[in-house]
Short mmCIF file of C-alpha atoms in Angstrom, two decimals:
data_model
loop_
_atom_site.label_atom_id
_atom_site.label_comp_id
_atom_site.label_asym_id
_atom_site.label_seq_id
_atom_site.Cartn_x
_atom_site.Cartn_y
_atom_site.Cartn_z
CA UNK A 1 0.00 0.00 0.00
CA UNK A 2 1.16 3.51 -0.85
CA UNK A 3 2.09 5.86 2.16
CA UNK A 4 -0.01 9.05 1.19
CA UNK A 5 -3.81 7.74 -0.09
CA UNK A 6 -6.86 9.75 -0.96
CA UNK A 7 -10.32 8.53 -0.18
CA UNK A 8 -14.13 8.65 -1.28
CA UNK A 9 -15.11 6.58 1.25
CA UNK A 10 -14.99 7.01 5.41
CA UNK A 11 -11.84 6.28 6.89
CA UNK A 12 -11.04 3.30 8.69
CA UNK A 13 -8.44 4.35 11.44
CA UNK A 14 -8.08 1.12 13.30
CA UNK A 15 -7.36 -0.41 10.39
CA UNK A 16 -5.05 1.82 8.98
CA UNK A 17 -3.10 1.81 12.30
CA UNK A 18 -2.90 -2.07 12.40
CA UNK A 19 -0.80 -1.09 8.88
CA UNK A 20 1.49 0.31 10.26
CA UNK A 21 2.68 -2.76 13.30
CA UNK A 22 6.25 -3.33 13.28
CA UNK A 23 7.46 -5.38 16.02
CA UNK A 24 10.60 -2.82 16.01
CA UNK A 25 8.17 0.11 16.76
CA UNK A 26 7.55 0.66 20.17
CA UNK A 27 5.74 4.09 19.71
CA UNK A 28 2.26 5.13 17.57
CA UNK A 29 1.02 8.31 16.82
CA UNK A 30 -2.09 9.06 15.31
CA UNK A 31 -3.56 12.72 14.18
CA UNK A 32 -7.11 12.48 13.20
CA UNK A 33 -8.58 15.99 11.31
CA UNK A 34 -12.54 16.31 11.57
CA UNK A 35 -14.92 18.23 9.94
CA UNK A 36 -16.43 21.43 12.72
CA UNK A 37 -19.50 22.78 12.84
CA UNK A 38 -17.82 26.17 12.67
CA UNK A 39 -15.30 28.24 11.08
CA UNK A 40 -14.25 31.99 11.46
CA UNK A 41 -17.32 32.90 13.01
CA UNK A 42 -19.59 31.41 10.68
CA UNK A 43 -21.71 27.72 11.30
CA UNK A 44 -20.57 25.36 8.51
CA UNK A 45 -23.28 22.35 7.38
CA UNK A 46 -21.14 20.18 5.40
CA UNK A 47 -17.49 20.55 3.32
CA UNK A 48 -16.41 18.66 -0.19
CA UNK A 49 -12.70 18.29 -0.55
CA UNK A 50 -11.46 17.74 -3.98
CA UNK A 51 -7.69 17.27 -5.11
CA UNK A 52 -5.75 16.92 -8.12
CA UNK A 53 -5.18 13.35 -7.31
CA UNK A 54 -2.42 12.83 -9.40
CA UNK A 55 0.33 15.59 -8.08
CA UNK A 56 -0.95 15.27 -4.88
CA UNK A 57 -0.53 11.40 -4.34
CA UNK A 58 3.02 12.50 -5.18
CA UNK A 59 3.68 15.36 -3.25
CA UNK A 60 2.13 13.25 -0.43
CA UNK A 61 4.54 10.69 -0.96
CA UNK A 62 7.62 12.76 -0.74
CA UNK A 63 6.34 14.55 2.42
CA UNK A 64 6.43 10.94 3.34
CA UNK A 65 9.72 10.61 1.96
CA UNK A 66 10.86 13.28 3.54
CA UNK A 67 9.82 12.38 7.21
CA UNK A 68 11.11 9.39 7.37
CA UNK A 69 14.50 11.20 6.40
CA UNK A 70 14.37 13.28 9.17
CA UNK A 71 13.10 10.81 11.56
CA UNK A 72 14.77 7.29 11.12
CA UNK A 73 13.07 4.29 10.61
CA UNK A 74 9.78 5.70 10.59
CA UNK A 75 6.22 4.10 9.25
CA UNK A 76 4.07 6.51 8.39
CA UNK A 77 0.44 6.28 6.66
CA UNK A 78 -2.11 9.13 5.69
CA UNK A 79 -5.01 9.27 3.93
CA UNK A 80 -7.22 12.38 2.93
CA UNK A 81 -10.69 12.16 2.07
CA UNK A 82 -12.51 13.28 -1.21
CA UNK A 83 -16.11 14.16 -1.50
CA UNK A 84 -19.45 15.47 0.20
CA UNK A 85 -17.78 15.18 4.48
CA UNK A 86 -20.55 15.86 7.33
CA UNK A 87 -19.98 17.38 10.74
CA UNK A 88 -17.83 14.94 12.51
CA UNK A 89 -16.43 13.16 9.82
CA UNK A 90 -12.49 12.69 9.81
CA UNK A 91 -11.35 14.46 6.76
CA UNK A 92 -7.40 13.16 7.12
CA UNK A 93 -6.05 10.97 9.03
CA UNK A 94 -2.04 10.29 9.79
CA UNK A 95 -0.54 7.63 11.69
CA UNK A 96 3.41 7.48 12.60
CA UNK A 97 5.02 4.36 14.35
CA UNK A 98 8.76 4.68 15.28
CA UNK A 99 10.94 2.56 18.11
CA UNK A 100 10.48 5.89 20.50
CA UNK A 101 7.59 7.93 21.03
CA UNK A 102 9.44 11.17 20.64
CA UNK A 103 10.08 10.22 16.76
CA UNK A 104 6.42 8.70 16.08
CA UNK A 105 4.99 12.62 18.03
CA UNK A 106 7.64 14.55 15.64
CA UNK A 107 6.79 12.54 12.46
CA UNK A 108 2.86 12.46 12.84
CA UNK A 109 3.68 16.38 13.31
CA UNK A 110 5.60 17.17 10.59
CA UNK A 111 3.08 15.38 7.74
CA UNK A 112 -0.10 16.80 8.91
CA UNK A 113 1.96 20.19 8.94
CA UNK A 114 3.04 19.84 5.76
CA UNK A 115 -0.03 17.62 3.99
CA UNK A 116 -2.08 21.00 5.12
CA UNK A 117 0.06 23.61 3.80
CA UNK A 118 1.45 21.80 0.27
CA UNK A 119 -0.74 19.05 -1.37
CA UNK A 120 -3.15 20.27 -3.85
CA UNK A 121 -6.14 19.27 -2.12
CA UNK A 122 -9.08 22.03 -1.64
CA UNK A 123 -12.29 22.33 0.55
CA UNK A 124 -15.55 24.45 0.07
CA UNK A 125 -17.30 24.94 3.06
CA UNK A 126 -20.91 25.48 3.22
CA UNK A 127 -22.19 27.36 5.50
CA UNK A 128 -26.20 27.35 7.75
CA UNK A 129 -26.45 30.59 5.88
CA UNK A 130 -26.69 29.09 2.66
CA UNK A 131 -23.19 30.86 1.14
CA UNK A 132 -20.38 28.53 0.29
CA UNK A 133 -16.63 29.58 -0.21
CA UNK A 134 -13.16 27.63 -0.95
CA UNK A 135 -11.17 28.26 2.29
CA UNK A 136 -8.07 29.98 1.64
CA UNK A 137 -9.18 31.88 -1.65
CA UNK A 138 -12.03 33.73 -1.11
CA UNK A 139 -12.90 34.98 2.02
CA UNK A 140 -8.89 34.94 3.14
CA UNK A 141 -8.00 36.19 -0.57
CA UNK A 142 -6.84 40.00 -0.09
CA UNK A 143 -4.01 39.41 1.95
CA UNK A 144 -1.58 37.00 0.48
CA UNK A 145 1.59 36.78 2.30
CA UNK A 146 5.04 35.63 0.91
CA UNK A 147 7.11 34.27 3.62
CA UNK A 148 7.15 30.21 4.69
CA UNK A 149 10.85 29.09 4.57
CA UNK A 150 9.74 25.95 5.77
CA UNK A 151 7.41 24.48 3.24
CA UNK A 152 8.47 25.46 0.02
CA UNK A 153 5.24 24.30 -2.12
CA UNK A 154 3.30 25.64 0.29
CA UNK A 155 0.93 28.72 0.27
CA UNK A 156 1.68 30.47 2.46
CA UNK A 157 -1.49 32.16 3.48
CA UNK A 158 -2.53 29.06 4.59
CA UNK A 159 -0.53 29.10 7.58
CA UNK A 160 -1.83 30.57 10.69
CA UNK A 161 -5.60 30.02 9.95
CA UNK A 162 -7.10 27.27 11.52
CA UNK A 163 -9.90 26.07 9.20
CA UNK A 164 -12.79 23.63 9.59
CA UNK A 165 -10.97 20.63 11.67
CA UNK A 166 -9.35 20.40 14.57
CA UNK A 167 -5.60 20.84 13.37
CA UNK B 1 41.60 26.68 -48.87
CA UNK B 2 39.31 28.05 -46.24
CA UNK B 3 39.58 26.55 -42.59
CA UNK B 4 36.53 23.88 -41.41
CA UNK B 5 33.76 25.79 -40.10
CA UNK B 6 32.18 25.39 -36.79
CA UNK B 7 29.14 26.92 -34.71
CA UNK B 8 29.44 28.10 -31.29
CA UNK B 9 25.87 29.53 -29.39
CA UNK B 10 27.19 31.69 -26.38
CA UNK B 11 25.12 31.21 -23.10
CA UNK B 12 27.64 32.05 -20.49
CA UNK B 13 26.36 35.45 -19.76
CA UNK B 14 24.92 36.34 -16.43
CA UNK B 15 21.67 37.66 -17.43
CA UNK B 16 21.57 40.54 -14.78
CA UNK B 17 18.56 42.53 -16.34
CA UNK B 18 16.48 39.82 -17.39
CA UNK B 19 16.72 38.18 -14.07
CA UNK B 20 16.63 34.55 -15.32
CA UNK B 21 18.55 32.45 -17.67
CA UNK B 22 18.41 33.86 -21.21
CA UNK B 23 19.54 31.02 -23.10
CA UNK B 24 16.50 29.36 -21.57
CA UNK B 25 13.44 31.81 -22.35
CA UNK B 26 11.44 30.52 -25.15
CA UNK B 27 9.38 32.03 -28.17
CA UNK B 28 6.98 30.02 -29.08
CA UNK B 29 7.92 27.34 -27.07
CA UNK B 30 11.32 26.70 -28.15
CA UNK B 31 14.22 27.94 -26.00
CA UNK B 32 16.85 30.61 -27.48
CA UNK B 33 19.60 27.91 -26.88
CA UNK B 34 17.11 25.22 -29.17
CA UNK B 35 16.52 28.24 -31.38
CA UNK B 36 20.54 29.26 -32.10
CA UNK B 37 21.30 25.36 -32.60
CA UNK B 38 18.67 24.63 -34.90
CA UNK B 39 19.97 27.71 -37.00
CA UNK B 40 23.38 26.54 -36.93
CA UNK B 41 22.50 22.88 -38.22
CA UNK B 42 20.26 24.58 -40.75
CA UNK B 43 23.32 25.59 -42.40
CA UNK B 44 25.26 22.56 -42.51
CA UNK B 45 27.72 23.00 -39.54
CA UNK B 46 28.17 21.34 -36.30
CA UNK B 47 26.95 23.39 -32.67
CA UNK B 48 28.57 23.68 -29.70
CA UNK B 49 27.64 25.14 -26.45
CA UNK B 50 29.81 28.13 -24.72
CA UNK B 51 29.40 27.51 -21.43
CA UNK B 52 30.82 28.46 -17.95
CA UNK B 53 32.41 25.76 -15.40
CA UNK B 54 29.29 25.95 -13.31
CA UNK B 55 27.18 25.46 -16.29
CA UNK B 56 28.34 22.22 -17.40
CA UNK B 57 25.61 20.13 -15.58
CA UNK B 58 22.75 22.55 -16.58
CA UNK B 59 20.32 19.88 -18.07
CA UNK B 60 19.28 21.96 -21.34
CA UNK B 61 22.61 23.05 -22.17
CA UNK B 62 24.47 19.53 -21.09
CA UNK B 63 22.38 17.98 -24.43
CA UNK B 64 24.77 19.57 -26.62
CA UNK B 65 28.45 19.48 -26.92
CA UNK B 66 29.72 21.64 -24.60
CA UNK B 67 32.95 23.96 -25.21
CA UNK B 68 33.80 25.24 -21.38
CA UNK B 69 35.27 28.77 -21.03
CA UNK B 70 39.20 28.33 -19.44
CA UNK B 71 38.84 32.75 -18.89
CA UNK B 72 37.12 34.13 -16.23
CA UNK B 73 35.53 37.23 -16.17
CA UNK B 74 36.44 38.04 -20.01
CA UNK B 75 32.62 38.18 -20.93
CA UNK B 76 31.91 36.36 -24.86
CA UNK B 77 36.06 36.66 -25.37
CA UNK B 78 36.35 33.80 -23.27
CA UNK B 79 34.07 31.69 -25.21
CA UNK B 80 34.92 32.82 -28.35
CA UNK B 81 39.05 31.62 -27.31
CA UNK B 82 37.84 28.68 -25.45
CA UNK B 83 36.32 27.28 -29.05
CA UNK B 84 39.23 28.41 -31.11
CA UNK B 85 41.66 26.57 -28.62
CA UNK B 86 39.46 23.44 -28.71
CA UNK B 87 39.89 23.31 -32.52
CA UNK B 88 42.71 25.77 -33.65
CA UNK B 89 41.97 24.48 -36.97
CA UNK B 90 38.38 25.56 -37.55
CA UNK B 91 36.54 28.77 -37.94
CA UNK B 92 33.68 29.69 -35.83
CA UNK B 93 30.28 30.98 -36.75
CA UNK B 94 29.61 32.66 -33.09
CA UNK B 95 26.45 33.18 -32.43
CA UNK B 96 24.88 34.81 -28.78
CA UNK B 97 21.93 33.22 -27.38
CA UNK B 98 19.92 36.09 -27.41
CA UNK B 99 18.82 37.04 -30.89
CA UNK B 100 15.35 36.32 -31.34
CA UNK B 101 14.93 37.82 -34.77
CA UNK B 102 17.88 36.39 -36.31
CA UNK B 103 17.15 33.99 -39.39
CA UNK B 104 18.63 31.40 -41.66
CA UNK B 105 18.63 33.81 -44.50
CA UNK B 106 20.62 36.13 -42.49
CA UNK B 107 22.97 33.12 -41.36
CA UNK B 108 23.17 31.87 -45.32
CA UNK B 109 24.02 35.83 -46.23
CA UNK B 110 27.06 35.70 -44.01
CA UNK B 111 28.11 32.04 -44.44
CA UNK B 112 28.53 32.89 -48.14
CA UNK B 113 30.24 36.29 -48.14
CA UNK B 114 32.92 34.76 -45.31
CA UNK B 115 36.17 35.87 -46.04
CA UNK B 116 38.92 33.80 -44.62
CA UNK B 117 41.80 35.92 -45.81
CA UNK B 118 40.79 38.65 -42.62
CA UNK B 119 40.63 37.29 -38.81
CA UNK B 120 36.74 37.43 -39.03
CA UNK B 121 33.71 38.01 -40.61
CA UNK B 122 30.74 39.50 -39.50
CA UNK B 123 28.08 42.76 -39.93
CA UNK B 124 27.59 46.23 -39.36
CA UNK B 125 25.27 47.00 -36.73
CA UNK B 126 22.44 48.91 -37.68
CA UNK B 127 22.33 51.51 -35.53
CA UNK B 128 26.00 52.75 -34.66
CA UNK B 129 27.52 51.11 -37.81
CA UNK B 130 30.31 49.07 -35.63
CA UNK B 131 31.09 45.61 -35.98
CA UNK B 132 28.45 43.25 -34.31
CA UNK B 133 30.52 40.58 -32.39
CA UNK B 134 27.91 38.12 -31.83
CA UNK B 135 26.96 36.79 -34.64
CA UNK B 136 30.32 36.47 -36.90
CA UNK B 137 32.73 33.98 -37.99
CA UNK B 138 36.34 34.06 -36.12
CA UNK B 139 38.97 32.46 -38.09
CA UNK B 140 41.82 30.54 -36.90
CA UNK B 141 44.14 33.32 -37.08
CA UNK B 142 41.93 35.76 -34.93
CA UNK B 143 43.23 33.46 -32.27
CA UNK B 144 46.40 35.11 -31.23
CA UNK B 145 45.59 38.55 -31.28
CA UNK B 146 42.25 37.82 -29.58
CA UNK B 147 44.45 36.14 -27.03
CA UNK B 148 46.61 38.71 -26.25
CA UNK B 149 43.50 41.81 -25.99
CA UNK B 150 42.10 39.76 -23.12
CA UNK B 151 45.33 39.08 -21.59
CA UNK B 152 45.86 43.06 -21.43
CA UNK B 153 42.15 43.21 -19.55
CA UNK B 154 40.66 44.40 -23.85
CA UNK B 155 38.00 41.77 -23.48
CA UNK B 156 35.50 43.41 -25.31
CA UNK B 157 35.08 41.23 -28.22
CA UNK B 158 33.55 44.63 -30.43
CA UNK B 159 36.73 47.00 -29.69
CA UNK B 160 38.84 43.86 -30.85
CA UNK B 161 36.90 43.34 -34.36
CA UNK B 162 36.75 47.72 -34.65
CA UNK B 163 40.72 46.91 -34.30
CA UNK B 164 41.57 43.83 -36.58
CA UNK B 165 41.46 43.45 -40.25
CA UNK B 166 37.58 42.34 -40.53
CA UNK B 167 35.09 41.57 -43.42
CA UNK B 168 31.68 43.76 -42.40
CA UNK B 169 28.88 42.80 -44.24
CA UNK B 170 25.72 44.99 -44.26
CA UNK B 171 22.25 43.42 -42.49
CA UNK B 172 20.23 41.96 -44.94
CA UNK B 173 17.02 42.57 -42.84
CA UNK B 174 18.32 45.66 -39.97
CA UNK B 175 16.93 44.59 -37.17
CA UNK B 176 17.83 41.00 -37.38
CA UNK B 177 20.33 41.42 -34.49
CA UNK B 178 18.73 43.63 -32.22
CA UNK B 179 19.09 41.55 -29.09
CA UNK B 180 16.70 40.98 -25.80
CA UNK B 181 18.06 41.89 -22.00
CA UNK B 182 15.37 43.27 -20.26
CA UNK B 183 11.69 41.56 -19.63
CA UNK B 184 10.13 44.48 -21.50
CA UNK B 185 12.50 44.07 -24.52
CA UNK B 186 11.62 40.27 -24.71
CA UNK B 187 7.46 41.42 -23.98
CA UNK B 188 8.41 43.17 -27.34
CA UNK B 189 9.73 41.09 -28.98
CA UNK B 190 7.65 37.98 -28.52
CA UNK B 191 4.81 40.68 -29.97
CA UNK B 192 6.63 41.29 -32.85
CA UNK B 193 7.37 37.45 -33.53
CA UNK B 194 3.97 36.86 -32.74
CA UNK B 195 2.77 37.20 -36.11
CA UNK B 196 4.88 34.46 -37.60
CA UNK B 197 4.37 31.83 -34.57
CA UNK B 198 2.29 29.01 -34.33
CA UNK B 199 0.18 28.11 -31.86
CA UNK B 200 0.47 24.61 -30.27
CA UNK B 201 -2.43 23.22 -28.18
CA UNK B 202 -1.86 22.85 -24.50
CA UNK B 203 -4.42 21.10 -22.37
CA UNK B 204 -5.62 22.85 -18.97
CA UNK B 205 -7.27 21.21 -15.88
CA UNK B 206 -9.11 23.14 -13.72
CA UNK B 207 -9.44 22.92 -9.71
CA UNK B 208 -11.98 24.17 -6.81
CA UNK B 209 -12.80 28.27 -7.28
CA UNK B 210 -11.08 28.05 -11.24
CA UNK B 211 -12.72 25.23 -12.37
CA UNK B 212 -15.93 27.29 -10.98
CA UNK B 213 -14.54 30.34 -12.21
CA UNK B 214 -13.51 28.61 -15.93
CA UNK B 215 -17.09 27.08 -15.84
CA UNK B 216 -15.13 23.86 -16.58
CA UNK B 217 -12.41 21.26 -15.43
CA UNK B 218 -10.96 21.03 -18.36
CA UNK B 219 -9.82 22.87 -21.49
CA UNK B 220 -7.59 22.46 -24.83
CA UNK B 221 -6.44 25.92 -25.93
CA UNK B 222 -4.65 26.78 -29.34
CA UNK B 223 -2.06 29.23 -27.45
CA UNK B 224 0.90 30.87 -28.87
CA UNK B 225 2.28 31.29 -25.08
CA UNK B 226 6.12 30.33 -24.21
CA UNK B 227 5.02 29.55 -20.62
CA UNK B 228 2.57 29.13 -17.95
CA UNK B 229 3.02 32.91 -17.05
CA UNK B 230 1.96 34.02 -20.87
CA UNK B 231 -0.66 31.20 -21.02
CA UNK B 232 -2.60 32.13 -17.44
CA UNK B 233 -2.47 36.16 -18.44
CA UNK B 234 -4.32 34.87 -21.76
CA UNK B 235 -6.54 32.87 -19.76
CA UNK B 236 -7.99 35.67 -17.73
CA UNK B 237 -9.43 37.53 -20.86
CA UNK B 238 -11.76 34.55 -21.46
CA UNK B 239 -12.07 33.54 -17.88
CA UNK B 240 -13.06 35.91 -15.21
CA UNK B 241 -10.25 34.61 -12.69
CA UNK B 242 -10.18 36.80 -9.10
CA UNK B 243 -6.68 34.87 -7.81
CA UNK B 244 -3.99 37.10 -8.53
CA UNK B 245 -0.73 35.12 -9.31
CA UNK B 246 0.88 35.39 -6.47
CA UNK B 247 -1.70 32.83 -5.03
CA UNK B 248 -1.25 30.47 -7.86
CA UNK B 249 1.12 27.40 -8.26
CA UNK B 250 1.23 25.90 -11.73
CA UNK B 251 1.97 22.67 -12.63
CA UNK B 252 3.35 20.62 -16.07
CA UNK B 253 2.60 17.40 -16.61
CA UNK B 254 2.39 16.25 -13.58
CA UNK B 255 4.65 18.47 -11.35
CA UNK B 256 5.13 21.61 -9.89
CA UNK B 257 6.70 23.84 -12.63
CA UNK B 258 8.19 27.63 -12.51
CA UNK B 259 6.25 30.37 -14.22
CA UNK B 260 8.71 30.85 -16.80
CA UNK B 261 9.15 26.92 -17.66
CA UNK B 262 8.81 26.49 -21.98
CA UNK B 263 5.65 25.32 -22.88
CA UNK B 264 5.28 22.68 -25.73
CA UNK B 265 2.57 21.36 -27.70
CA UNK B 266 0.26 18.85 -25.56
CA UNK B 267 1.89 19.91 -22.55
CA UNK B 268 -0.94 19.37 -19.34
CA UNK B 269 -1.02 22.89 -17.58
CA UNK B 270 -2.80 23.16 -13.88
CA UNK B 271 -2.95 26.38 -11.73
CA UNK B 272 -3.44 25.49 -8.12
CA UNK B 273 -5.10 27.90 -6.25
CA UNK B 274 -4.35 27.87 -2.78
CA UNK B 275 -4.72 24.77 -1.41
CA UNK B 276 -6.72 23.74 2.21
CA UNK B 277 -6.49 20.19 2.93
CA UNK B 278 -6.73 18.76 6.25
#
């Protein structure tokens, strides 16, 4: 199975964590993202996420890639959904097994961070008000910003805005 | 008996006002360094590449034979001596990387009025009348004296033809050689060459707000764009697109590209908005 997934259908964290067993792995992490019932002041009914599947399968692998670089012998999983989500749902989910816990924390850390900020994957929220909007381009869209050393496909307007999950 | 004739395309120069690699901007969707190359092997004669130590690995100029410049800091002299060192047999047609309007005709015209009795052979400019350096033919003999300008600090290659017993040859067509260094100057040009250039088809996928925007996920458009820069600022007249481009990331076939990446025919273009996972 690949490391970095996208999914129509709901995701099935226990057995995406029994994946990742490694008898040399003696610490799990696992980040779940889920769908709010609000964002930036405004009640939110339901998101879809969409993606260009095809870049971002790759980009997700070589955030992968790049983890387990900077971690050691890492295994790491993560799968983003596609599709109509309800409140509730988990829209991404990573999981990060390492021999130490202080590896599997850093690792689980690092792909959310960067899954967020650089795979082309897009939500439109829709709101109890009846407007919709695609988070991070309209409502956010006068201000863009320029610096993120960190991430270097990433938008960088992205960061510091906590959108509809729990990240 | 006139010496073998070779053709070197200089690309060593460091580009200061354009801000990116010159040899590497494209019209129509061929690159300058493509463009010079092709011209050269047009007329029957092999190309080389003039090209810096720190160029060698470049992946568009390391398809070519590569002639690497033992000067520093002489500017085109050093290419120019590097080639005629290589091969101290051969003449060389030397041709910049930066001449957008030059032709084959123009190439032909000087090919066939060469005279290899004088140390080179090349045109008047068109506007001050002096020797243009840059596209001429340096014979074996222009080797020594060439030599011995740059090693008194004389590097520029004009003030040596101005100073040496040179064939000049008027421009068959006068602005043939006007060159491109600034982003305006190339805007210009690529208008002026937009007449004659074809359009190639590129295919565009739409995401999220452009796809709504476009009305569509995907596109094929007849474009005569060099790159994803040209192509989006076309876009927006028949799209009504609110991201400026800061925002945007574009991708080619399959991966992120820069802005100022050549386009080619059936080349897959996405602009990624910014993105919001999680």
């Amino acid at each position: 199975m690949n490391a970095f997934a996208f999914s129509t259908a709901p995701i099935d964290a226990p057995a995406l964590a029994r994946g990742l067993a490694d008898r040399g792995c003696g610490g799990f992490v696992s980040f779940e993202g889920w769908v709010r019932d609000h964002n930036e002041g405004l009640a939110v009914t339901r998101l879809e996420y969409e993606a260009f599947e095809a870049l971002g399968v790759k980009e997700g692998e070589r955030i992968v890639a790049e983890a387990r670089e900077r971690f050691g012998l890492t295994r790491i999983a993560c799968v983003h959904r596609l599709g109509t989500l309800e409140i509730g749902d988990v829209a991404v989910w990573v999981g990060a097994a390492a021999p130490h816990r202080d590896e599997a924390f850093r690792a689980c850390r690092f792909v959310i961070d960067e899954v967020k900020h650089r795979v082309p994957v897009w939500k439109k929220e829709h709101y109890v008000n009846g407007d919709s909007g695609w988070v991070n381009c309209e409502r956010c869209s006068a201000v863009p910003s320029h610096a993120e050393a960190h991430a270097p496909h990433g938008h960088s307007h992205a960061q510091g805005h906590e959108h509809a999950e729990g990240t | 008996m006139s010496a073998p004739l070779h053709g070197l395309v200089l690309t060593g120069g460091r580009s200061r006002r354009m801000a990116s690699d010159k040899a590497l901007l494209a019209y129509a969707g061929e690159t300058q360094l493509d463009r010079a190359v092709r011209l050269l092997k047009a007329q029957g004669i092999s190309a080389w590449v003039s090209v810096r130590p720190d160029q060698v690995d470049e992946p568009a100029r390391a398809r070519h034979p590569q002639i690497v410049d033992a000067h520093v800091d002489a500017g085109p002299s050093a290419g120019i001596l590097a080639a005629l060192a290589a091969q101290p047999a051969a003449a060389w047609l030397v041709l910049a990387c930066d001449l957008p309007f030059l032709d084959e005709a123009t190439l032909a015209h000087l090919i066939a009025h060469r005279d290899p009795a004088r140390l080179a052979t090349g045109f008047r400019s068109a506007h001050d009348g002096l020797p243009e350096p840059l596209c001429a033919i340096y014979e074996p003999a222009a080797r020594a004296p060439l030599e011995a300008a740059v090693a008194a600090g004389k590097t520029c290659p004009r003030r040596f033809l101005r100073h040496s017993e040179v064939a000049l040859l008027d421009l068959p067509r006068p602005e043939v050689l006007d060159n491109v260094n600034t982003p305006e100057e190339r805007r210009s040009a690529a208008a002026a060459l937009g007449g004659a250039t074809v359009t190639r088809p590129v295919r565009v996928q739409y995401f999220a707000l452009l796809r709504e925007q476009a009305g569509r996920s995907e596109e094929t458009v007849d474009t005569n764009a060099a790159t994803p820069g040209e192509l989006l600022d076309q876009l927006r007249a028949r799209h009504p697109f609110t991201l400026p481009r800061e925002m945007l990331k574009v991708a080619v076939n399959g991966d992120f590209a820069g802005w100022d990446r050549p386009l080619a025919a059936g080349d897959a273009v996405v602009f990624i908005p910014p993105v919001a996972g999680g």
